[in-house]
PDB file of C-alpha atoms in Angstrom:
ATOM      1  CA  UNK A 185       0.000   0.000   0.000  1.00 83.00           C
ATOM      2  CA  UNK A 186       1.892   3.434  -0.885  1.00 88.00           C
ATOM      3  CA  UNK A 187       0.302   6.493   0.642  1.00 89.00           C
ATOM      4  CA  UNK A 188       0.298  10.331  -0.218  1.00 89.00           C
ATOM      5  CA  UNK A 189      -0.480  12.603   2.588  1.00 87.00           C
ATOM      6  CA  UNK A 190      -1.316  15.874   2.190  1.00 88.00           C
ATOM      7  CA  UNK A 191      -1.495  19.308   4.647  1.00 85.00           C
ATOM      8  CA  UNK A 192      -4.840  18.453   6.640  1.00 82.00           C
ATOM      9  CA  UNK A 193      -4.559  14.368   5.701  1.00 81.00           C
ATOM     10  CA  UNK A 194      -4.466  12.407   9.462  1.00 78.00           C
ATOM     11  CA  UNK A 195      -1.658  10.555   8.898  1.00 72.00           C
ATOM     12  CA  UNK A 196       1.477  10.484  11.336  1.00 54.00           C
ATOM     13  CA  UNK A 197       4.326  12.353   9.543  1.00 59.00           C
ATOM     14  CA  UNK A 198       5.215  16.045  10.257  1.00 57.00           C
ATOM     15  CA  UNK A 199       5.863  18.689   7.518  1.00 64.00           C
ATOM     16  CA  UNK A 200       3.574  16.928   4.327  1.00 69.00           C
ATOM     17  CA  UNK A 201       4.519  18.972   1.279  1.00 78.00           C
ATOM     18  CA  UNK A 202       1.442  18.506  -0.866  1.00 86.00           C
ATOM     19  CA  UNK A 203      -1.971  20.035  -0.537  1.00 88.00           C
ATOM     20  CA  UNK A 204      -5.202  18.118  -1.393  1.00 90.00           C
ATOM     21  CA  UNK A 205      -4.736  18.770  -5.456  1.00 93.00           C
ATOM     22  CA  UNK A 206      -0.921  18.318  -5.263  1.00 92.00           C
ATOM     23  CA  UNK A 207      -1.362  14.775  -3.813  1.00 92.00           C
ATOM     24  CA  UNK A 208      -4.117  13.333  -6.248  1.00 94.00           C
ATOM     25  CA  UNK A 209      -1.656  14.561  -9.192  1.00 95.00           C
ATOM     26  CA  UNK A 210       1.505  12.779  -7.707  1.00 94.00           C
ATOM     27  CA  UNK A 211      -0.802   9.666  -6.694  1.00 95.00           C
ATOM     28  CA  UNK A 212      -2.751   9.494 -10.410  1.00 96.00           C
ATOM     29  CA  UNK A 213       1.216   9.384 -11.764  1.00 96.00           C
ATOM     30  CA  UNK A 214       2.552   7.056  -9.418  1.00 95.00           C
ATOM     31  CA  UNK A 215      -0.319   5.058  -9.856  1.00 95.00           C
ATOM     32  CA  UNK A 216       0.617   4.696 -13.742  1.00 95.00           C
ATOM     33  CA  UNK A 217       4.010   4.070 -12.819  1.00 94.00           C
ATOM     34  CA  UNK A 218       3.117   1.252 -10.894  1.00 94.00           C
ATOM     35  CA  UNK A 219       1.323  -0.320 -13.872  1.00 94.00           C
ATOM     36  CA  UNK A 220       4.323  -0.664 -15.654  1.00 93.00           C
ATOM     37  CA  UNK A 221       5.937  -3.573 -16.883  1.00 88.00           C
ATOM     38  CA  UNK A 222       8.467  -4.549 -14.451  1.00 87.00           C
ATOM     39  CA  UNK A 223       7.642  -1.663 -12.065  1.00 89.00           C
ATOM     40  CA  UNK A 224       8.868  -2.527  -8.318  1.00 88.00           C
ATOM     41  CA  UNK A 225       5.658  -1.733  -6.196  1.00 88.00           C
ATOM     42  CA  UNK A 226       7.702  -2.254  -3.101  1.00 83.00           C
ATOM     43  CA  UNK A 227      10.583  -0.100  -3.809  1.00 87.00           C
ATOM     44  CA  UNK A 228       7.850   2.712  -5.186  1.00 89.00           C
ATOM     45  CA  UNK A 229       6.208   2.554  -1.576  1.00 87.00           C
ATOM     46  CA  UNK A 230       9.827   2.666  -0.312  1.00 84.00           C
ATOM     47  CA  UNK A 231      10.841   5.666  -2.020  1.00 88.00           C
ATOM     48  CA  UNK A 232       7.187   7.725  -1.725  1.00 88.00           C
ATOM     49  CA  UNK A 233       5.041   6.890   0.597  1.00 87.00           C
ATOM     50  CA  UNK A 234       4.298   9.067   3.267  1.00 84.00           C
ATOM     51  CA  UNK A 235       3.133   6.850   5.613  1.00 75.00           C
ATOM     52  CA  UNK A 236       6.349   6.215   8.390  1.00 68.00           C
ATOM     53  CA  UNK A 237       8.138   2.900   8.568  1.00 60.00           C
ATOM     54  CA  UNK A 238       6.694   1.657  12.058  1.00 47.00           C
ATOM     55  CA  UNK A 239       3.195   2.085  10.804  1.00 50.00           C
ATOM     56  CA  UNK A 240       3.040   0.516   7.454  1.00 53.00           C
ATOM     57  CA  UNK A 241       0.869  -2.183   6.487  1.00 59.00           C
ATOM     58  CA  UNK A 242       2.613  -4.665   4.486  1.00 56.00           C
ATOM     59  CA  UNK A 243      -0.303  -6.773   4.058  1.00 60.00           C
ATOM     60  CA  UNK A 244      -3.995  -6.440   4.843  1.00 64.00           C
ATOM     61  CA  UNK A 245      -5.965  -9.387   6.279  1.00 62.00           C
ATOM     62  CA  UNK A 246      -9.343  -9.721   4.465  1.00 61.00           C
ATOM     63  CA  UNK A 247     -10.816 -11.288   7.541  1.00 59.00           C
ATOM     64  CA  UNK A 248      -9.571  -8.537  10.227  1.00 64.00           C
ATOM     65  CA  UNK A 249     -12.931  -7.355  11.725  1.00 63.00           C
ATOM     66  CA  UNK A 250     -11.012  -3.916  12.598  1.00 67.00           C
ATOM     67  CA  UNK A 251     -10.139  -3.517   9.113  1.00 70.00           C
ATOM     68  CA  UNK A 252     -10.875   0.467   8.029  1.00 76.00           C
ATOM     69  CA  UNK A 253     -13.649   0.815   5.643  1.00 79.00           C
ATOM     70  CA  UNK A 254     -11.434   2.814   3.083  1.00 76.00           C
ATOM     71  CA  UNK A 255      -8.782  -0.321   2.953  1.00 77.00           C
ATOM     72  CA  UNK A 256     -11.476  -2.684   1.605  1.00 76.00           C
ATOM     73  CA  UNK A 257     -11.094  -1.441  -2.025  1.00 76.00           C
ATOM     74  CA  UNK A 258      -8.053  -3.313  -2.164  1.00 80.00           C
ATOM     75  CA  UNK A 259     -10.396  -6.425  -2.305  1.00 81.00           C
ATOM     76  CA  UNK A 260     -11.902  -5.598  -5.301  1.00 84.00           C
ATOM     77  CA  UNK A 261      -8.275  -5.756  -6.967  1.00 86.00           C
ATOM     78  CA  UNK A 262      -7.536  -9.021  -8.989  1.00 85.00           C
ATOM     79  CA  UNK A 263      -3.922 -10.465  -8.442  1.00 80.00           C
ATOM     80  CA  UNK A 264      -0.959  -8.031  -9.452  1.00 85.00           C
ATOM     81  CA  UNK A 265      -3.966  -5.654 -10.130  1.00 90.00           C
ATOM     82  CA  UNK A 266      -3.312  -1.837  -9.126  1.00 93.00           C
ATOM     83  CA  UNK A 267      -5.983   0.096  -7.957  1.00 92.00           C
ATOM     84  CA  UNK A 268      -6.584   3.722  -8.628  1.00 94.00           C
ATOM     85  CA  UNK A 269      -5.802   6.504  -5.994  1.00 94.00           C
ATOM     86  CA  UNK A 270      -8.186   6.044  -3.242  1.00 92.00           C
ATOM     87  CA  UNK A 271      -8.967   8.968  -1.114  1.00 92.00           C
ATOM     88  CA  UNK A 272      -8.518   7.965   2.428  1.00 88.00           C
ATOM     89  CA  UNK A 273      -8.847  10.269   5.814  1.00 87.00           C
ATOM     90  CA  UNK A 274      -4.722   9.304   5.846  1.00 84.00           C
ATOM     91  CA  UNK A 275      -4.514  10.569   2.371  1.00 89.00           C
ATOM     92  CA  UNK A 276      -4.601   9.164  -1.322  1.00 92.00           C
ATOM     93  CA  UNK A 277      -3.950   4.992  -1.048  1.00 91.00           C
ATOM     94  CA  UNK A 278      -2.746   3.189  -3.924  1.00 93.00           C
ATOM     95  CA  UNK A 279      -2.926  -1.191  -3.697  1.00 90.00           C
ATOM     96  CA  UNK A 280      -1.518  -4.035  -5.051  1.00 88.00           C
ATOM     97  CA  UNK A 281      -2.997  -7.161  -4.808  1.00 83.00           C
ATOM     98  CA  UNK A 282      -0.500  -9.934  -4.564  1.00 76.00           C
ATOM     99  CA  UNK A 283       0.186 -13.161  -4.237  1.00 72.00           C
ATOM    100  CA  UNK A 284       1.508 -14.981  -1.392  1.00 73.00           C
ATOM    101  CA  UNK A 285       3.631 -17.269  -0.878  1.00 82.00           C
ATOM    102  CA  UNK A 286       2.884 -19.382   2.436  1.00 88.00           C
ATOM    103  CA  UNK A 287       5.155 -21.790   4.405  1.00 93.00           C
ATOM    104  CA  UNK A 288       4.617 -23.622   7.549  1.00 95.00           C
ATOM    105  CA  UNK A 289       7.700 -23.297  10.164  1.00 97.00           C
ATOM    106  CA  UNK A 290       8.656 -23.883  13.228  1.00 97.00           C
ATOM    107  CA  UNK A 291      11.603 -22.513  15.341  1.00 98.00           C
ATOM    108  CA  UNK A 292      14.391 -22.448  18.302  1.00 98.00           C
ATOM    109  CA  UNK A 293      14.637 -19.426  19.482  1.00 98.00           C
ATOM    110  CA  UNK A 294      18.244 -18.637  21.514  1.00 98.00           C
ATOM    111  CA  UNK A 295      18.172 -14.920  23.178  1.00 97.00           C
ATOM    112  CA  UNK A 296      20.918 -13.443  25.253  1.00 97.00           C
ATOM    113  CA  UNK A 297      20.921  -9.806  27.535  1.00 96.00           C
ATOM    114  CA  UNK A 298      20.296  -6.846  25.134  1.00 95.00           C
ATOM    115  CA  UNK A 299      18.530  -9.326  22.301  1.00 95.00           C
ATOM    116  CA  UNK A 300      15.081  -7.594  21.746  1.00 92.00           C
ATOM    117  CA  UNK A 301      12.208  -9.069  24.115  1.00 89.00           C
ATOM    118  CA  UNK A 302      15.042 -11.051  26.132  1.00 93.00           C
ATOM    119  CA  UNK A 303      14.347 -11.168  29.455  1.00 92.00           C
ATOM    120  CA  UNK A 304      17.629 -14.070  29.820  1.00 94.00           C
ATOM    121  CA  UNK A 305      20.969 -13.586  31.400  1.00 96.00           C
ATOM    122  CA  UNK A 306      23.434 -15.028  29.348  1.00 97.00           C
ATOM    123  CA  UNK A 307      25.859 -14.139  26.829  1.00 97.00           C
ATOM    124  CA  UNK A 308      25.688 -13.538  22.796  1.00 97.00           C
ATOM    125  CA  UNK A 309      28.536 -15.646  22.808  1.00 97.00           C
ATOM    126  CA  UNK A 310      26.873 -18.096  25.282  1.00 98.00           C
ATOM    127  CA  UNK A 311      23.320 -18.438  23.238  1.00 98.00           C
ATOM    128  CA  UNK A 312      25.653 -18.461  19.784  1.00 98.00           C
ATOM    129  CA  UNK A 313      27.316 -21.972  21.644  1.00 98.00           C
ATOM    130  CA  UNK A 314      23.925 -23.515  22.536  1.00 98.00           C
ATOM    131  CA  UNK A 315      22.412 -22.756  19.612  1.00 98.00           C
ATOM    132  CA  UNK A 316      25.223 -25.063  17.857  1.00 98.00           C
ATOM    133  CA  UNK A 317      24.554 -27.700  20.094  1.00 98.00           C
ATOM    134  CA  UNK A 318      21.215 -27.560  19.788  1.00 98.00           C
ATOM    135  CA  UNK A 319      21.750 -27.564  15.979  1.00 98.00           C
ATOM    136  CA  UNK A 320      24.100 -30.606  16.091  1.00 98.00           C
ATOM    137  CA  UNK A 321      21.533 -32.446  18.629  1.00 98.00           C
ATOM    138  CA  UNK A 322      18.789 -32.130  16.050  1.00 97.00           C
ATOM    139  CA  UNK A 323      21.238 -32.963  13.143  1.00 97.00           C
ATOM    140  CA  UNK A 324      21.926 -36.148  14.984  1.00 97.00           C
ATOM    141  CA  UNK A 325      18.282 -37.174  15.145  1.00 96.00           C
ATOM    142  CA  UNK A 326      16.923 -35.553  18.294  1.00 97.00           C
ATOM    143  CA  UNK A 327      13.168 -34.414  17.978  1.00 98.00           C
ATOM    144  CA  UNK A 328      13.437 -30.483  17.040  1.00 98.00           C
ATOM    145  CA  UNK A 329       9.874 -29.974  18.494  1.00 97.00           C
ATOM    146  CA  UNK A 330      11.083 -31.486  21.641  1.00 98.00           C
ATOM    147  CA  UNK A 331      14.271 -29.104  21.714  1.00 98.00           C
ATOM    148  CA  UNK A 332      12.347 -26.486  20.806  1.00 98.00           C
ATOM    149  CA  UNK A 333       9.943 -26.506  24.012  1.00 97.00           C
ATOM    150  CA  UNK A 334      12.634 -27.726  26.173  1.00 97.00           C
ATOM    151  CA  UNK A 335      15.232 -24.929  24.807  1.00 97.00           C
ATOM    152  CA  UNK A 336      13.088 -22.461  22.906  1.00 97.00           C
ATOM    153  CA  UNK A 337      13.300 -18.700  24.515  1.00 96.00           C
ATOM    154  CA  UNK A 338      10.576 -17.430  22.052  1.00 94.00           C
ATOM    155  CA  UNK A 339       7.008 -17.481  22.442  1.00 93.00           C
ATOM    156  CA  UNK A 340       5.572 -20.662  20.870  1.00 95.00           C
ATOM    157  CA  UNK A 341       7.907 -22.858  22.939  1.00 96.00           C
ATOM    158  CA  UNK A 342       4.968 -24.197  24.490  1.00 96.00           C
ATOM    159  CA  UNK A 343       3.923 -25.081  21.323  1.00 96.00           C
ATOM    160  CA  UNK A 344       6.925 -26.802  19.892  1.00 96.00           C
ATOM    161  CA  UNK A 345       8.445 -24.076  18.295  1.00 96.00           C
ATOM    162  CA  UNK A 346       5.450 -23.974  15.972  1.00 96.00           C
ATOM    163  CA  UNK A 347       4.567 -20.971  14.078  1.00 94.00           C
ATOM    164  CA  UNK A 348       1.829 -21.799  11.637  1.00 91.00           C
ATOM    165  CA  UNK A 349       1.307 -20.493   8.718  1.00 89.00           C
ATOM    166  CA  UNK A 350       2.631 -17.058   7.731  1.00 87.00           C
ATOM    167  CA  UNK A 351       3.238 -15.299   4.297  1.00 84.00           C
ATOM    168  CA  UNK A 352       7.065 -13.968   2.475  1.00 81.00           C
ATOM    169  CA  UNK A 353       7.755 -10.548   4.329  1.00 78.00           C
ATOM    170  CA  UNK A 354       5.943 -11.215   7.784  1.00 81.00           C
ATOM    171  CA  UNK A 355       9.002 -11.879   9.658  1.00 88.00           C
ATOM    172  CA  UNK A 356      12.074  -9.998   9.735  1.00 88.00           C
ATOM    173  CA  UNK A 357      14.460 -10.392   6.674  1.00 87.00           C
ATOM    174  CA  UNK A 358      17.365 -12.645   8.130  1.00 93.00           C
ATOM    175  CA  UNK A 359      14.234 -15.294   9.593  1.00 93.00           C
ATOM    176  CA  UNK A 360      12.362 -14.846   6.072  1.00 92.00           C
ATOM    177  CA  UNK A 361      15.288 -15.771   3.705  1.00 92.00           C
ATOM    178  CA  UNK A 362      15.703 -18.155   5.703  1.00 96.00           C
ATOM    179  CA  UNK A 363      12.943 -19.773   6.359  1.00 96.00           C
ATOM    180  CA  UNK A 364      11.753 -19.401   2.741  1.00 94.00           C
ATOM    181  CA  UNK A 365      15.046 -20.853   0.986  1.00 95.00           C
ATOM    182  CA  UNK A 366      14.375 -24.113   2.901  1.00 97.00           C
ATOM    183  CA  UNK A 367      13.212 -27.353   1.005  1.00 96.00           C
ATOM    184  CA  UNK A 368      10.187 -28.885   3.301  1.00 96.00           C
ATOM    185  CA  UNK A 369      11.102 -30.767   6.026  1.00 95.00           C
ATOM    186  CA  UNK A 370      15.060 -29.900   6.113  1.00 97.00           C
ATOM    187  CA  UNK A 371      16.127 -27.252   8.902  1.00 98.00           C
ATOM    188  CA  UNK A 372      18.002 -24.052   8.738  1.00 98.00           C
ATOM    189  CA  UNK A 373      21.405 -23.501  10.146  1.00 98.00           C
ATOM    190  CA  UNK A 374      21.594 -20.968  12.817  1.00 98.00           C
ATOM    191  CA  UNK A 375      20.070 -17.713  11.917  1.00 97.00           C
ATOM    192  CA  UNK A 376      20.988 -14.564  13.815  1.00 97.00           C
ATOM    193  CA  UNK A 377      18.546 -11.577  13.503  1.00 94.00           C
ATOM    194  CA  UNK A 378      17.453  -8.499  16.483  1.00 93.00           C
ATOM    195  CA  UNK A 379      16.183 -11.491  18.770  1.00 95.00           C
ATOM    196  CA  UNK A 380      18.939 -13.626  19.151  1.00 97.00           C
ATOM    197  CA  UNK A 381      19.744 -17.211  17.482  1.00 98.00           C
ATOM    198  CA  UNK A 382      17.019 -19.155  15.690  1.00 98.00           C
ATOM    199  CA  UNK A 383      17.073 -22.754  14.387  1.00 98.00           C
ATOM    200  CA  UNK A 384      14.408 -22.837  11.337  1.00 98.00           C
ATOM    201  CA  UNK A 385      12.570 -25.861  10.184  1.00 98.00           C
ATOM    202  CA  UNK A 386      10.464 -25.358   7.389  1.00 97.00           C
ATOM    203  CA  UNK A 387       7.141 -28.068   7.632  1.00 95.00           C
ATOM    204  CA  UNK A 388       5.658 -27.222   3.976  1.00 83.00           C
TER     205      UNK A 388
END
């Protein structure tokens, strides 16, 4: 979704250059970009939207009963379709409707002090060593849902490491190359992103 604000639009980014007119010009020709063959819609919401980082919606969830009546055009869209400039109370929306790609995963999650969300006491160079055992344990033939609720710092411990289902782009990038470049049923070697050391196995 790529947004243009405009002076008056309620969306959270200070000094919006465009007024009302401005910002249905730019969107209308950004829109056309986007139609393009071989246009990037992701790096075209990188490099103009003017909606800030930490609030972006990468994807929108059809079956979200909070959803905001003015996203639900996107709906309408028909895959790779882009939509026309919406006007929005955040400003003028332009969609894409993709595709997704799904996997099923589960993980190991190793944190140390000053990973993000770690509330343990060791080392990085402590949860790095583990997480190599651990790896070589389940290399060996031990159960990696078994490790993974005996071992696993992260929140679906309790449920063997298992994640469920979740689309290209949901987790962060180190976990989603990952995760994605596995074959089903194999398992990842240890992956380092913000919260600490995972071990990835991919289920389909």
């Amino acid at each position: 979704m790529l947004v243009i604000g405009y002076q008056g639009a309620r969306i959270p980014k200070q000094d919006l250059y465009y007024d009302r007119e401005g910002a249905a010009e730019v969107s209308a020709k950004l829109a056309d970009l986007a139609r393009r063959k071989g246009a990037d819609f992701s790096e075209l919401v990188d490099r103009f939207t003017d909606l800030p980082e930490q609030t972006r919606i990468p994807m929108i969830d059809q079956a979200n009963p909070q959803l905001p009546p003015f996203l639900k055009p996107a709906f309408s869209l028909l895959e790779g379709q882009v939509s026309d400039p919406v006007e929005t109370p955040l400003g003028f929306l332009i969609f894409k409707r993709i595709s997704l790609e799904l996997i099923t995963a589960s993980h190991v999650l190793i944190s140390y002090q000053g990973a993000l969300r770690s509330e343990q006491s060791r080392s990085k160079d402590e949860a790095m060593q583990l997480a190599q055992q651990l790896l070589a344990e389940i290399q060996d033939g031990r159960d990696f849902a078994e490790v993974a609720k005996e071992h696993s710092n992260g929140p679906s411990a309790p449920q063997d490491g298992m994640l469920g289902e979740f689309p290209r782009g949901m987790m962060v990038p180190e976990f989603d190359q990952a995760a994605f470049a596995l074959e089903p049923n194999t398992v990842s070697k240890v992956v380092e992103t913000a919260f600490g050391f995972h071990i990835i196995k991919r289920h389909q």
